[in-house]
Structures are given as C-alpha cells and as structure tokens.
C-alpha cells in the first residue's frame, strides 16, 4: 500500500541522521581551530583531547600537521573559489579537505564527504553545500588553481621569511618535509640494522620509523635526537672527570650524551614533570646524573664547575618540521621576550663557572635574536668567544659560520632528509 501523500509542512519532524563519528577529523579540526583562532599549540589540544585510540590520534596529528605545513599555499588556492570570507572554523574544515585531496591522496569522494559530514556534526550545516561545491572544484581543477603559486614563500609567515633573510627559501624547502628519525648511539653500541650512518655518527631511519620497535631500544643502546641537536654536546666534548652543569636539561638528550662518557653531570630543570621524564630516560639508558629541580637563573653549584651546557628555552623555530603549529602560533614579540630570558641564563652560567670555564650556548632556533645577537651581547659582559674550528666541524663543514659559530637549518642535507635548525657557540669565562 502506498503512503498517503502528506504535504511537507504536515510531516512529523525527524532530525537529519547524525553523520557517523569521525574522531580523526574531529580532532584534526579542533587542533586547527585551536591554532588559527586561539594560537593554541597543537600538543595542547592533543593533550586535552578525549580521543583515546592511538591510531586516530596519529592520523589526526598527521592531517593537522599537513595543513599547518602548507597553510599559506592551501589558503591561496582556495581564495578564487570563495566569494566571501567564511568563518574561521569553516576555513579550517575546507583546508583539511584541500589537504586530503592534494597532499594526502584521499579519494575525492571521501575527501569531500568527510568534510561535509564534519561541518554537519559541528553545527556548521549551512556551509555543507559550500564545502561540497568548493572541494569538488578543487578535485577537478586543483592543478590549474595551484599553477604558479609560490608554495615556499606562501607557507612561511612574512615576519619569519624576512627574519631568515637569504636563508629563507632554503629553510622553507626543508619545512615541507617530515623529519626522519635520528638516533644517538651509546659509545660502542651496535647500531640497529637498516639505518644510514651520518657523517657525525648519528644513525638515520626513514620518516615514520617507530623507535620503540628498533632492537636495542629497551636495553638503552640509543636515544632519539636529531642530528643537529646532537652537535652541541659533541662540540662541548666534555672529558671524563669534568664537572658539567646541564642547564635547562629535560628531556635529557644532552645530559645522556655527557653522562655516557663518565662526565659528572648535574642536570638542572625547572619543570618537575619534565625532570621525571628526564630521570626515566636516564634510567632506560642506565646512566647517572645528579638531577636538580630548580630555576637555573637563581640556582648555583656548591663549587664552580668546568663547563655549562645551556640549551636555552627558545622560539623553537628550528624544529618547525616537527612542530609546524609554531609557524602560526609564535609572534615577533615572543622572540624578544625569550631573548631577554636567554641573557639572564647566560649571566647565571657565568656565576657557575671557574675562570676560563666553558659555556656551550645552544638554541633550536633559526632567529638571529636568539643566536648570534645573544653572543654579541655576552661578549660585552666578560665572555670570550672560543670559535669552533674547521676540524671540530669536519663532519658538517656547512654548519660553521665565519665567526666560528655552529648554525644549521632544515634546508641543509636536504638530499639526506634535512635536519633541525640549531645554533651553538662556545664562550669562555674571562
Ligand atoms: C630546549 S628544552 C631543553 C632540551 C634538553 N636540553 C635536551 O637536550 O633534551 C628547554 C628546557 O628548559 C626548561 N627551562 C626553561 N626555563 C628554565 C629555567 N629558568 N630553569 C631551568 N629550566 C628551565 C624547560 O622546562 C625545558 O625543559
């Protein structure tokens, strides 16, 4: 029997079926809205998330990080398709759709369907039609829309591009790549099979390698440390019997490098939770260091020490490959505030050292204000520069500056997979 032909206005109201839950895209969307609307770091949203499944979290991270790494060029590609500026959350959803279509090889029907469903789930149903039309056009005409866009330039905020000067294009090329997995080996340990031995002794595995699955992880034969991050402690070259303070030490990569060489290390870290992590890392590696929870600007050792390794808190622009949210979260004024803190830590290190003692200053930053400019300021206050020699940097000659600083960026060794940006300099207490 056919149903009576009820006029639409008399039909009982039934809510539209709720599109299936999609924790990956919901979490990626929350991450992106957090960055774009509140300058909230990716990890903060991830920490607060109730999504429990590790694969969902990893997929959400990958999707959000892909958008963040290409946010400028994806935004530009969308521009001619939008008659009006959509609300920020809708723009985030559209960017996710474009990233799925153009960068993550998601089949078009899934790339479009998942974003339309996301908008409906998140109370943005009035924009579902727009997303459907726009993303279908990107699926059909994406190559034409992308033609002529300067991705490298567009994907770096203007203030960073100008701060990086003539390094900018090369750095930007490195930022489009995900970081491989680099290991620092305990002296004498056998490297797990399949890794590439880099000229400085680090072992490199391809992007996506899970460190916990490599043989030797449990028994503490190595730890994760980007090739560039391994250089400050190598350059300090602390000798057995030296007393060294590792200031700002957690999670302890550099403490471990020194402690495995029988150096007497005191690791100073302000954050109580992070010092627990440092202690866990040292325990896995079965090495010892004195761990102190204290503010490095006021803490002092009982007797002056031979060397201080100061890996100072910084803007972390050197780690943008791993943390592309930093591109859109940090501002120039953050760098200024961090530079003031770096000066205070350098002053504190002076009071910890014996005469002629060494300060190895390092930051994972690409910014002049946090690197060369801090050293220039220190040289006016009783420090002497002890430049790195070509021999000391024979494994990475391109990282030695004319002043004798160590300086890397993500565009270096690109054919091998790149590296983080780091700055280091060696100073002596006069
Ligand atoms: C760049 S990370 C250090 C990484 C570490 N050196 C390594 O190689 O694993 C900076 C650390 O400095 C800590 N920190 C920041 N300000 C500090 C201060 N005034 N005193 C002690 N630690 C501080 C932060 O909590 C953070 O753990």
Short mmCIF file of N, CA and C and ligand atoms in Angstrom, two decimals, residues 248-254 268-271 274 294-296 311-313 345, ligand 1:
data_model
loop_
_atom_site.label_atom_id
_atom_site.label_comp_id
_atom_site.label_asym_id
_atom_site.label_seq_id
_atom_site.Cartn_x
_atom_site.Cartn_y
_atom_site.Cartn_z
N UNK A 248 68.71 23.68 32.02
CA UNK A 248 67.51 23.51 31.18
C UNK A 248 67.61 22.16 30.49
N UNK A 249 67.58 21.10 31.28
CA UNK A 249 68.08 19.80 30.82
C UNK A 249 67.05 18.85 30.24
N UNK A 250 65.78 18.96 30.63
CA UNK A 250 64.81 17.94 30.21
C UNK A 250 64.44 18.10 28.73
N UNK A 251 64.17 17.02 28.02
CA UNK A 251 64.05 15.62 28.49
C UNK A 251 65.38 14.87 28.63
N UNK A 252 66.50 15.51 28.39
CA UNK A 252 67.75 14.89 28.81
C UNK A 252 68.64 14.32 27.71
N UNK A 253 68.36 14.67 26.46
CA UNK A 253 69.19 14.15 25.36
C UNK A 253 70.66 14.52 25.54
N UNK A 254 70.88 15.77 25.94
CA UNK A 254 72.27 16.22 26.05
C UNK A 254 72.89 15.75 27.36
N UNK A 268 69.96 20.47 35.56
CA UNK A 268 69.07 21.41 36.26
C UNK A 268 67.86 21.68 35.35
N UNK A 269 66.69 21.49 35.93
CA UNK A 269 65.46 21.66 35.15
C UNK A 269 64.40 22.23 36.08
N UNK A 270 63.66 23.21 35.56
CA UNK A 270 62.68 23.91 36.40
C UNK A 270 61.36 23.15 36.53
N UNK A 271 61.00 22.41 35.49
CA UNK A 271 59.67 21.80 35.42
C UNK A 271 59.71 20.40 36.06
N UNK A 274 58.77 17.47 33.86
CA UNK A 274 59.77 17.17 32.83
C UNK A 274 61.01 16.52 33.45
N UNK A 294 65.11 23.03 39.78
CA UNK A 294 65.38 24.40 40.23
C UNK A 294 65.33 25.35 39.04
N UNK A 295 65.18 26.63 39.38
CA UNK A 295 65.23 27.66 38.35
C UNK A 295 66.70 28.00 38.11
N UNK A 296 67.14 27.83 36.88
CA UNK A 296 68.56 27.99 36.56
C UNK A 296 69.05 29.43 36.74
N UNK A 311 71.18 24.78 26.99
CA UNK A 311 70.28 24.60 25.85
C UNK A 311 69.03 25.41 26.20
N UNK A 312 69.07 26.68 25.89
CA UNK A 312 68.11 27.62 26.45
C UNK A 312 66.72 27.49 25.84
N UNK A 313 65.67 27.76 26.65
CA UNK A 313 64.32 27.81 26.08
C UNK A 313 64.28 28.88 24.99
N UNK A 345 69.95 33.73 31.57
CA UNK A 345 70.54 32.39 31.77
C UNK A 345 72.04 32.41 31.49
C1 LIG B 1 65.06 23.31 24.87
S1 LIG B 1 64.49 22.42 26.24
C2 LIG B 1 65.91 21.56 26.72
C3 LIG B 1 66.18 20.27 25.97
C4 LIG B 1 67.27 19.44 26.60
N1 LIG B 1 68.49 20.20 26.77
C5 LIG B 1 67.60 18.18 25.81
O1 LIG B 1 68.57 18.15 25.09
O2 LIG B 1 66.84 17.20 25.94
C6 LIG B 1 64.40 23.68 27.43
C7 LIG B 1 64.06 23.21 28.86
O3 LIG B 1 64.37 24.31 29.73
C8 LIG B 1 63.47 24.26 30.83
N2 LIG B 1 63.56 25.60 31.46
C9 LIG B 1 63.06 26.76 30.98
N3 LIG B 1 63.41 27.79 31.79
C10 LIG B 1 64.15 27.26 32.79
C11 LIG B 1 64.80 27.80 33.93
N4 LIG B 1 64.75 29.11 34.21
N5 LIG B 1 65.47 26.96 34.74
C12 LIG B 1 65.54 25.63 34.47
N6 LIG B 1 64.94 25.06 33.41
C13 LIG B 1 64.25 25.86 32.58
C14 LIG B 1 62.17 23.91 30.19
O4 LIG B 1 61.27 23.38 31.13
C15 LIG B 1 62.62 22.87 29.15
O5 LIG B 1 62.55 21.58 29.68
#
